[in-house]
CSV table of C-alpha atoms and ligand atoms in Angstrom, one decimal:
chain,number,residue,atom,x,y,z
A,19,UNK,CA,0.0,0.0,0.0
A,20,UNK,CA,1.6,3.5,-0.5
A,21,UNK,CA,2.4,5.4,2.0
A,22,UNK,CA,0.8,8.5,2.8
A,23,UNK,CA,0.2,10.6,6.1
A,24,UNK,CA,-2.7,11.4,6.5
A,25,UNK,CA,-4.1,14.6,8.2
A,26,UNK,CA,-7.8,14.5,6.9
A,27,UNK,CA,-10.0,16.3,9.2
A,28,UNK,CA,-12.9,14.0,8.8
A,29,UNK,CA,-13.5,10.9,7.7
A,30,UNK,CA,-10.0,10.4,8.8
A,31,UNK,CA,-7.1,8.2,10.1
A,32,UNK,CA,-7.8,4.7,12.0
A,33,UNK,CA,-5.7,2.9,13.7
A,34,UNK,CA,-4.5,0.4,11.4
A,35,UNK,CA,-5.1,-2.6,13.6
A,36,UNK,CA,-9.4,-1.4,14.0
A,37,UNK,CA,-9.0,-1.1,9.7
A,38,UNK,CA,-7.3,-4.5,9.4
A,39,UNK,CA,-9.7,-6.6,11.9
A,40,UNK,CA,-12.7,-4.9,10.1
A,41,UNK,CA,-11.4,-6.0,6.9
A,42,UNK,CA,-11.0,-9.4,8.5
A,43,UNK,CA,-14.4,-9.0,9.6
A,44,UNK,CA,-15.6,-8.0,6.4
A,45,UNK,CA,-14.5,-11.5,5.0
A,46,UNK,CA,-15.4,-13.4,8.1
A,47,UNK,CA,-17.5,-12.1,11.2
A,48,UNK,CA,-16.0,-14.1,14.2
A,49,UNK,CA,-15.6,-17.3,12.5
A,50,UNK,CA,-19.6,-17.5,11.5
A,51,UNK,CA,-18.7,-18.1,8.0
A,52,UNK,CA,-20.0,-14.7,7.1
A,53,UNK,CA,-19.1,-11.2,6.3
A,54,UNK,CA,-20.2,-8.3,9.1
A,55,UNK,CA,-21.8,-7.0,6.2
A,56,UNK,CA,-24.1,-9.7,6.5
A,57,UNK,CA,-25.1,-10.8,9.8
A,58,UNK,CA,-28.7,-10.1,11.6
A,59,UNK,CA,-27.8,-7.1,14.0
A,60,UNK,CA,-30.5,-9.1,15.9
A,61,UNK,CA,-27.9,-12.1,15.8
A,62,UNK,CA,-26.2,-13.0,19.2
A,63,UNK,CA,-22.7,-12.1,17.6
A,64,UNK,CA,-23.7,-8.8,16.9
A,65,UNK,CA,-25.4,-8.3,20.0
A,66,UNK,CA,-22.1,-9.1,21.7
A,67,UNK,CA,-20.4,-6.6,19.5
A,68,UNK,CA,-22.9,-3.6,20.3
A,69,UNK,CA,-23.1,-4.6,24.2
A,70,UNK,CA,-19.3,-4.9,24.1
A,71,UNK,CA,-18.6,-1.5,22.7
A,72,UNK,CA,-21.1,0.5,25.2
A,73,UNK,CA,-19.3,-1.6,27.7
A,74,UNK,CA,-15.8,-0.7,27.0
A,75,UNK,CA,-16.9,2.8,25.5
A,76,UNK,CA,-18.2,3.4,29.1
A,77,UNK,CA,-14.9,1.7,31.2
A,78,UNK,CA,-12.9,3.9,28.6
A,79,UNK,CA,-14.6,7.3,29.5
A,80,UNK,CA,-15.6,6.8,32.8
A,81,UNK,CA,-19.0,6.9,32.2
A,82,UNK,CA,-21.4,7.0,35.4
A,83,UNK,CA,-23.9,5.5,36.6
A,84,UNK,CA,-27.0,7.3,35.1
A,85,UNK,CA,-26.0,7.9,32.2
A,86,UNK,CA,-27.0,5.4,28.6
A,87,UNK,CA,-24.2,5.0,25.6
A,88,UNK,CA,-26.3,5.0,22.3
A,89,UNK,CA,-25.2,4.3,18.7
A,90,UNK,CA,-27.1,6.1,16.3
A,91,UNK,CA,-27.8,7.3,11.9
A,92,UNK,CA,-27.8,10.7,11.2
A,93,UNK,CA,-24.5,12.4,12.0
A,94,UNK,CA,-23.3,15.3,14.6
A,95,UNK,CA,-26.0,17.3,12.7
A,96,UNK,CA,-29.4,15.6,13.5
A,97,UNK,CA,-28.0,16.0,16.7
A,98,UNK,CA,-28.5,19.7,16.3
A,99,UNK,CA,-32.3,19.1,16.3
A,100,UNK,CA,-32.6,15.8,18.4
A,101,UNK,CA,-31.3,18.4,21.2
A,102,UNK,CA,-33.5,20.5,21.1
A,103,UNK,CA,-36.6,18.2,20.3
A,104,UNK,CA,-36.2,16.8,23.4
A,105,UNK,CA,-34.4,18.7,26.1
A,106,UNK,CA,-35.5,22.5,25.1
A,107,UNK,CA,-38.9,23.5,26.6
A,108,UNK,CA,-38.8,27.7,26.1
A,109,UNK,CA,-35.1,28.1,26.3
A,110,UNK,CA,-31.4,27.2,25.5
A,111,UNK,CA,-28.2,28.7,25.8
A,112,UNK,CA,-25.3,28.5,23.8
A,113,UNK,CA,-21.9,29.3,22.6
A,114,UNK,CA,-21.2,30.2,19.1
A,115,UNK,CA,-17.6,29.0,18.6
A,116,UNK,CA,-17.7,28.4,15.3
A,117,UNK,CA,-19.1,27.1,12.0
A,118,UNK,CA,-20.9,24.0,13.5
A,119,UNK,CA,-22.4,25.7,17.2
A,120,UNK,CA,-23.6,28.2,14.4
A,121,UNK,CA,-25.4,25.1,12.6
A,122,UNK,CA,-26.8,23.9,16.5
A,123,UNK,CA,-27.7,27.5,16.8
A,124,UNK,CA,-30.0,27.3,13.8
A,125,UNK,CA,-31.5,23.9,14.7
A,126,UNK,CA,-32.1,25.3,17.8
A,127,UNK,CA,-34.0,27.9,16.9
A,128,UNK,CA,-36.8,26.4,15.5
A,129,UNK,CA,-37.7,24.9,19.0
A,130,UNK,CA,-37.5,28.5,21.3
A,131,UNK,CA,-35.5,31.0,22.5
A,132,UNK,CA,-32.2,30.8,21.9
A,133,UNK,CA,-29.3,32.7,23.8
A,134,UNK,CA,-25.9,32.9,22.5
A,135,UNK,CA,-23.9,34.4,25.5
A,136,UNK,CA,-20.5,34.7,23.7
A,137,UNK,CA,-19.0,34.3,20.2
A,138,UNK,CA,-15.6,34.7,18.9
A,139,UNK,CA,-17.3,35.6,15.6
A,140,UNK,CA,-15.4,39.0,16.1
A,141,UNK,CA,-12.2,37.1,15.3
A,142,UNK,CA,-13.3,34.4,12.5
A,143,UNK,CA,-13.5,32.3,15.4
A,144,UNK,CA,-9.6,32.2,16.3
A,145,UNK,CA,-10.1,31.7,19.8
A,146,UNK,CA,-12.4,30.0,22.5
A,147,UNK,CA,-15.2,32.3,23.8
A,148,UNK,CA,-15.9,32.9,27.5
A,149,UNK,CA,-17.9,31.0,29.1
A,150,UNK,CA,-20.3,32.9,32.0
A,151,UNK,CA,-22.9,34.7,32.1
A,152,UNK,CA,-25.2,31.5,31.7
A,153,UNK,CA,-29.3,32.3,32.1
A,154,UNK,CA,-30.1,30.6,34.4
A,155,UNK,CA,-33.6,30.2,33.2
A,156,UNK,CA,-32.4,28.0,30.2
A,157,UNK,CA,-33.2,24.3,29.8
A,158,UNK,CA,-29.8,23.9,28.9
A,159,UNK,CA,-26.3,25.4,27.4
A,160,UNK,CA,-24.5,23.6,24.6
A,161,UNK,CA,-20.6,24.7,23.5
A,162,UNK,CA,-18.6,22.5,20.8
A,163,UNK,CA,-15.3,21.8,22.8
A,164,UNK,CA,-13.2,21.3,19.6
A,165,UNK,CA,-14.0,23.8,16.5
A,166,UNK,CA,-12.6,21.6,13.8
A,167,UNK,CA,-12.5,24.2,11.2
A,168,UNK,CA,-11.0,26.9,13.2
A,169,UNK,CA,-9.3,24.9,15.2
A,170,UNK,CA,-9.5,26.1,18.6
A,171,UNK,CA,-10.6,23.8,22.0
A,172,UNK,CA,-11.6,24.1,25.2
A,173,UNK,CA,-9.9,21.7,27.6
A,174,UNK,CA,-11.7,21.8,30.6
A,175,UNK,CA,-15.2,20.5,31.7
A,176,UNK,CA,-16.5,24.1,32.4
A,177,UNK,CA,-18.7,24.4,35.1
A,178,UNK,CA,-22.8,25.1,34.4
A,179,UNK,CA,-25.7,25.9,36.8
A,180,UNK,CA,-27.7,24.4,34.2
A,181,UNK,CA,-27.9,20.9,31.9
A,182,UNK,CA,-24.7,21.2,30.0
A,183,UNK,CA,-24.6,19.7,26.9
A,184,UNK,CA,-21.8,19.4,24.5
A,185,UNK,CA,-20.6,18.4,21.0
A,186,UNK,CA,-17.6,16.5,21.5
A,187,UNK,CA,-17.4,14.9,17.1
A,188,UNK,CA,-13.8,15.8,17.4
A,189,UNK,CA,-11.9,15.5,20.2
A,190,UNK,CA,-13.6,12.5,21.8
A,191,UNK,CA,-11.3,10.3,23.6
A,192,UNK,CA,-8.4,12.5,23.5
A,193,UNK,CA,-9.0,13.7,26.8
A,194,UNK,CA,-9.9,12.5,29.8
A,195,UNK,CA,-13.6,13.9,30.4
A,196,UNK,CA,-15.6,14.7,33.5
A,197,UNK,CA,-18.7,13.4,32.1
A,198,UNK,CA,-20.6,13.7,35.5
A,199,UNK,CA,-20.4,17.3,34.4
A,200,UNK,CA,-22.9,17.1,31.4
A,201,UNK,CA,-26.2,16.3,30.5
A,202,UNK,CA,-25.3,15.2,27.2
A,203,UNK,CA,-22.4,14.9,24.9
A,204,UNK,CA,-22.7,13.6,21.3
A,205,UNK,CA,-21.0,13.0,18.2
A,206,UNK,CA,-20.0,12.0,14.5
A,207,UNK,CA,-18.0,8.8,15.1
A,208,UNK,CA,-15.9,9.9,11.6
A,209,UNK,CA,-12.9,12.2,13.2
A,210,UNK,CA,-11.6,10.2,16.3
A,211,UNK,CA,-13.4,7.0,16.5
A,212,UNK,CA,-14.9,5.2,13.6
A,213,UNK,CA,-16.0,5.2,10.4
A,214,UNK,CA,-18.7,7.7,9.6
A,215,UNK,CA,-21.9,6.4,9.5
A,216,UNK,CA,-22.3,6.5,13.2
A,217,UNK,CA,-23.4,9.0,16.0
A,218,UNK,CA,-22.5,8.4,19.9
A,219,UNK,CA,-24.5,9.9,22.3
A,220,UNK,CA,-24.2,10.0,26.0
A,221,UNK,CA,-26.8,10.9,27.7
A,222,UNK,CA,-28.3,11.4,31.8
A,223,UNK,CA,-31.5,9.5,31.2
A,224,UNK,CA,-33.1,11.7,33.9
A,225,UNK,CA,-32.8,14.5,31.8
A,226,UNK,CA,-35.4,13.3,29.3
A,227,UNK,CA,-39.3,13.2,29.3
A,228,UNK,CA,-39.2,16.7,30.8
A,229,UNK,CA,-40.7,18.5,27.3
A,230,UNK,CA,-44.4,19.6,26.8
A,231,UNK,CA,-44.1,18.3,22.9
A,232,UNK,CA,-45.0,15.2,20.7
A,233,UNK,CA,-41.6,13.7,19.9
A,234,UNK,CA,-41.2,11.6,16.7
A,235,UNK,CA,-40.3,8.2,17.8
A,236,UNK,CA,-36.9,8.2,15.9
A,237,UNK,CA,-36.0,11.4,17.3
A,238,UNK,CA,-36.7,10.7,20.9
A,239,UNK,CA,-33.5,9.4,22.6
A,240,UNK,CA,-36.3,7.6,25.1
A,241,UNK,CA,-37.0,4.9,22.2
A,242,UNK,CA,-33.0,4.1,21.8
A,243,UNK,CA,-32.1,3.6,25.0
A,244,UNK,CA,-35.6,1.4,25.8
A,245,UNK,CA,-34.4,-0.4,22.5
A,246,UNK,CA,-30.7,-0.5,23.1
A,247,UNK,CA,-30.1,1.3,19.9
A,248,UNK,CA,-31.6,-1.5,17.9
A,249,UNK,CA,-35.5,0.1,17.2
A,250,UNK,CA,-33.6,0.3,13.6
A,251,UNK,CA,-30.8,-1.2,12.3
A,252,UNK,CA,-28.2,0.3,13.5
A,253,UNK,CA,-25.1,1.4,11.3
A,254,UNK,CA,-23.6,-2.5,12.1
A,255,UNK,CA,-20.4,-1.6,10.7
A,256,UNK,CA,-19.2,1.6,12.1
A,257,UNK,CA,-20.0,-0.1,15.3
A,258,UNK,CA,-17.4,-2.3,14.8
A,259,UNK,CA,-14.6,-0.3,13.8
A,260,UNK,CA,-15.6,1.6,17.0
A,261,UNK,CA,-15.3,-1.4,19.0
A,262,UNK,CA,-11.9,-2.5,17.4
A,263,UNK,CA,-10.7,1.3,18.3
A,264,UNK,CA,-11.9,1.2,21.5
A,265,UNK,CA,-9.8,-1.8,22.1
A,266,UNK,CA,-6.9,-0.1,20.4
A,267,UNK,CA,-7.3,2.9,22.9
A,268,UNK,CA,-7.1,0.5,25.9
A,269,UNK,CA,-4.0,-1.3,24.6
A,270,UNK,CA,-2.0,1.5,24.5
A,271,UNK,CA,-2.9,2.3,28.0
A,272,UNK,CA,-6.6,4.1,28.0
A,273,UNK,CA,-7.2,8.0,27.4
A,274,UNK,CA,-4.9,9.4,29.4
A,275,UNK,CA,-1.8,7.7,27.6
A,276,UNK,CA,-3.9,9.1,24.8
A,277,UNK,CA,-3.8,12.5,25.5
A,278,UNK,CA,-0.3,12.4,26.3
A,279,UNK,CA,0.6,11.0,22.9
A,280,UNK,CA,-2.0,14.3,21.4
A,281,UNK,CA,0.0,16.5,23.4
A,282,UNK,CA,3.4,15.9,21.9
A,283,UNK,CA,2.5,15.1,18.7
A,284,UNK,CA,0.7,19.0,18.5
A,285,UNK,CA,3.5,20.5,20.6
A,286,UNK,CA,6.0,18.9,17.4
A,287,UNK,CA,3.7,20.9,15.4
A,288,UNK,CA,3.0,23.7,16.9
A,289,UNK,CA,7.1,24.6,18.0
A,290,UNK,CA,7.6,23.9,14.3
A,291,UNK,CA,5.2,27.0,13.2
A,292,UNK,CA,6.1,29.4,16.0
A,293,UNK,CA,10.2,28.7,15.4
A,294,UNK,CA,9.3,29.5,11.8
A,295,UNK,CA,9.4,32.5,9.5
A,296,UNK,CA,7.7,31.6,6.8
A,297,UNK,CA,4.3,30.1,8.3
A,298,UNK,CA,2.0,31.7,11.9
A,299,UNK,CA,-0.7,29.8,13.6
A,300,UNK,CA,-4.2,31.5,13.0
A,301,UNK,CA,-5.2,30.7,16.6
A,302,UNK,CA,-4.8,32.5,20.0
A,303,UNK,CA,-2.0,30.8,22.0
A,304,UNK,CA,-4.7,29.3,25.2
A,305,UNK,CA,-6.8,28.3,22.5
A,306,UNK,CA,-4.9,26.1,20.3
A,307,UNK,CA,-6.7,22.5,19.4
A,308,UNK,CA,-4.5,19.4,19.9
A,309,UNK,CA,-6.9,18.1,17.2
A,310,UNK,CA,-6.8,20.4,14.3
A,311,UNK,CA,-3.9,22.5,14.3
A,312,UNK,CA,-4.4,26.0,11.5
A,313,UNK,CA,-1.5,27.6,10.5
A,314,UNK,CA,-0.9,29.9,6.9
A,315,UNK,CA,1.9,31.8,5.6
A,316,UNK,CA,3.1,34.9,7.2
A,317,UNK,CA,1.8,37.9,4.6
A,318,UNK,CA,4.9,38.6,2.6
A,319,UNK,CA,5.0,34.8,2.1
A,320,UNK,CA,1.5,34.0,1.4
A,321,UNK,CA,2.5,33.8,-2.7
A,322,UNK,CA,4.1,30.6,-1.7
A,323,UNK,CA,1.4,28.5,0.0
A,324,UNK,CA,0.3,26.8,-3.6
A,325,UNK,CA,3.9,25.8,-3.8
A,326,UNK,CA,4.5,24.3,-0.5
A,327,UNK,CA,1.2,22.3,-1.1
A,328,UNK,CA,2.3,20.6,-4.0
A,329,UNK,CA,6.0,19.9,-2.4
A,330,UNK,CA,4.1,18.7,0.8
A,331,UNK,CA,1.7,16.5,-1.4
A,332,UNK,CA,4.5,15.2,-3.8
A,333,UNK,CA,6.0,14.5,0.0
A,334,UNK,CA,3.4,12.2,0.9
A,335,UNK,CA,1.1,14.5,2.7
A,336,UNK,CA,-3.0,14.0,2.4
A,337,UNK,CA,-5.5,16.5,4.2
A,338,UNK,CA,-4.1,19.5,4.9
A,339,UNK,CA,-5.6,22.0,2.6
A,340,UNK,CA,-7.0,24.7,5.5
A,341,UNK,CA,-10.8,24.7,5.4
A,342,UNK,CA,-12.1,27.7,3.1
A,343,UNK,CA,-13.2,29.7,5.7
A,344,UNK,CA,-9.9,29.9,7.3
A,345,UNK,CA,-7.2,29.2,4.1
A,346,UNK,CA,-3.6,28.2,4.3
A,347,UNK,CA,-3.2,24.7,6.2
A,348,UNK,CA,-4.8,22.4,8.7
A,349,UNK,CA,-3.3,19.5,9.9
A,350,UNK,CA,-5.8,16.7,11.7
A,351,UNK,CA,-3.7,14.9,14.4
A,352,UNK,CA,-6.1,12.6,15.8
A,353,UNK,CA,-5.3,9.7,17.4
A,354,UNK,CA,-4.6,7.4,15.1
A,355,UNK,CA,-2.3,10.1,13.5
A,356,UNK,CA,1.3,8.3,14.3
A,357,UNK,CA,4.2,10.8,15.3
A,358,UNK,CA,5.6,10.2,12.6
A,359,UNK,CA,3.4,11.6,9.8
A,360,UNK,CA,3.6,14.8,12.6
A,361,UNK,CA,7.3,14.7,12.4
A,362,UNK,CA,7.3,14.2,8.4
A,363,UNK,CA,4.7,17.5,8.0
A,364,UNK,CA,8.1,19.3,10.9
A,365,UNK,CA,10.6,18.2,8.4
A,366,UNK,CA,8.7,19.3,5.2
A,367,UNK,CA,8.0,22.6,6.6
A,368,UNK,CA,11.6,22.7,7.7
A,369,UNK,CA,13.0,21.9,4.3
A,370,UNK,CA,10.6,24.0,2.4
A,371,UNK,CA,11.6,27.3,4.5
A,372,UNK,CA,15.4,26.7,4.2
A,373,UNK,CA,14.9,26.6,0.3
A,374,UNK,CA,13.9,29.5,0.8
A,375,UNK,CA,16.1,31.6,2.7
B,405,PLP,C1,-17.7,17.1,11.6
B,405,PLP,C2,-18.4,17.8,12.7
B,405,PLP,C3,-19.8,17.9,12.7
B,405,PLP,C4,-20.7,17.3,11.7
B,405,PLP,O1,-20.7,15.9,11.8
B,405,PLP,P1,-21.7,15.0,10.8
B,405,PLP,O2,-21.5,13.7,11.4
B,405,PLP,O3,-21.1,15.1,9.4
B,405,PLP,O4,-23.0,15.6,10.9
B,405,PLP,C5,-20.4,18.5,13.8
B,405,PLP,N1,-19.7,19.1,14.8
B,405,PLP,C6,-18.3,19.1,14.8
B,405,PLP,C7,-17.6,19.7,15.9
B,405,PLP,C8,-17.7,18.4,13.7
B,405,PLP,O5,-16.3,18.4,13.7
């Protein structure tokens, strides 16, 4: 297979041992003589699989008592509305950080009031807004802790007088996470954990069944949890690869060990841009995201980032074209994302600037 590194923001890296046992798995489910494609997700081997990955997805995270893991269609973004539908009676508050808490915002307010108590809009989102001021007559505050596009993160579990609820799609088990301190946290599985094609939701079941409206059945988190997130069939697949990832993350040690890989592989990174003339990071310093790191060329180099994309692709690179809202570069270091593809992006940069001097 050729060998790339690969810093695509979403769908993006795997670790290579949760790709290689789903390919076995593809050929041959657990020794049932058939593919994963192609067993009942009412059989008792995928049963174990989806029991087995709440399971470990719970012991991994820490999740308490209280709370239900579900596996769900639909992406991050029917999450923006399943919120709402059924947590939001008058009022929510959130925190517009971005591109995707602006999509939540939207959803959201189609079902009431909504109160955006800080932005960093001001700044094309370049740094983490504060979070205070909450209302405390809101059902609920949502924030996005990692801004993808932009970027930027929020490290800490802040503290809420109200239901916190947060979109975690991409920084998911790269930190350890208070989740005692939410009401909800959700997902796309496709930047940090699986294949896309599945949601995670985590949710305090006593936080439900508190809203005055009809809820369509699909929509209502109530009819998951009662149904083990087989009302439908589930995405089968992507629940798999979650599994096998899960696993991966508790080989090398569980999240922590996790974290402390993200943190040097994006301090490599990082170092590399500020020690640099040629390219600047486009975030504020306390902001930075170990997840997606932005960086472009400094303005009297800027003529040259089409040139250093093509040297960093003809290097092997794959992904990190900035988003269009941003420009320049972004480099996804999930995971999965080896130190080494972090330390070939160093020593590309490197190379490029001295052929310039
Ligand atoms: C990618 C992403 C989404 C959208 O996820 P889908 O699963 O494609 O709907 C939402 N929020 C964040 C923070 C993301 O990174």
């Amino acid at each position: 297979m050729k060998k790339v590194h690969n810093f695509n923001a979403g769908p993006s890296i795997l670790p290579a041992i949760a790709v290689e046992n789903t390919a076995k798995a593809i050929l041959d489910f657990n020794g049932t003589g058939m593919s994963v494609l192609s067993v009942s997700h009412r059989s008792k081997e995928f049963q174990a699989v989806m029991d087995e990955t709440v399971a470990l997805f719970k012991e991994l995270l820490g999740v308490p008592e209280g709370y239900q893991v579900l596996f769900l269609g639909g992406g991050a973004s029917l999450q923006f509305c399943m919120v709402p539908y059924n947590l939001m009676n008058k009022k929510a508050a959130y925190v517009e950080s971005g591109v995707w808490a602006k999509k939540a915002i939207k959803e959201a307010k189609g079902f009431g009031e909504v109160s955006v108590i800080s932005s960093s809009s001001d700044k094309n989102f370049n740094y983490y807004p504060a979070i205070e001021n909450i209302p405390a007559d809101a059902d609920y505050l949502h924030i996005t802790t990692n801004n993808t596009i932009y970027g930027t993160e929020i490290f800490t579990d802040p503290d809420s007088p109200i239901p916190l609820v947060a979109d975690m799609s991409s920084d998911i088990f790269s930190r350890p996470v208070d989740v005692s301190k939410y009401a909800l946290i959700y997902g796309g599985a496709q930047k940090n954990l699986g294949p896309s094609g599945a949601t995670f939701v985590i949710v305090k079941e006593d936080m439900l069944g508190k809203v005055e409206r009809y809820i369509p059945t699909m929509l209502d988190y109530r009819t998951h949890i009662k149904e083990g997130s087989m009302f439908n069939t589930p995405p089968c697949l992507p629940i798999f690869t979650i599994l096998e990832t899960l696993k991966w993350i508790k080989s090398l040690g569980g999240i922590a060990k996790v974290q402390e890989m993200n943190q040097a592989k994006a301090k490599l990174l990082y170092d590399a841009i500020d020690n640099s003339r040629i390219f600047v990071g486009t975030v504020e310093k306390n902001s930075r995201s170990l997840m997606n790191i932005c960086f472009v060329m400094k303005e009297e180099y800027k003529h040259l980032e089409e040139e250093f994309m093509n040297v960093a692709k003809a290097a092997g690179m794959v992904g990190i074209k900035g988003h269009r809202s941003v420009g320049g570069f972004r480099a996804s270091t999930y995971n999965a994302l080896p130190m080494e593809s972090v330390q070939a992006l160093v020593d590309c940069m490197k190379e490029f600037e001295n052929s310039k001097a």
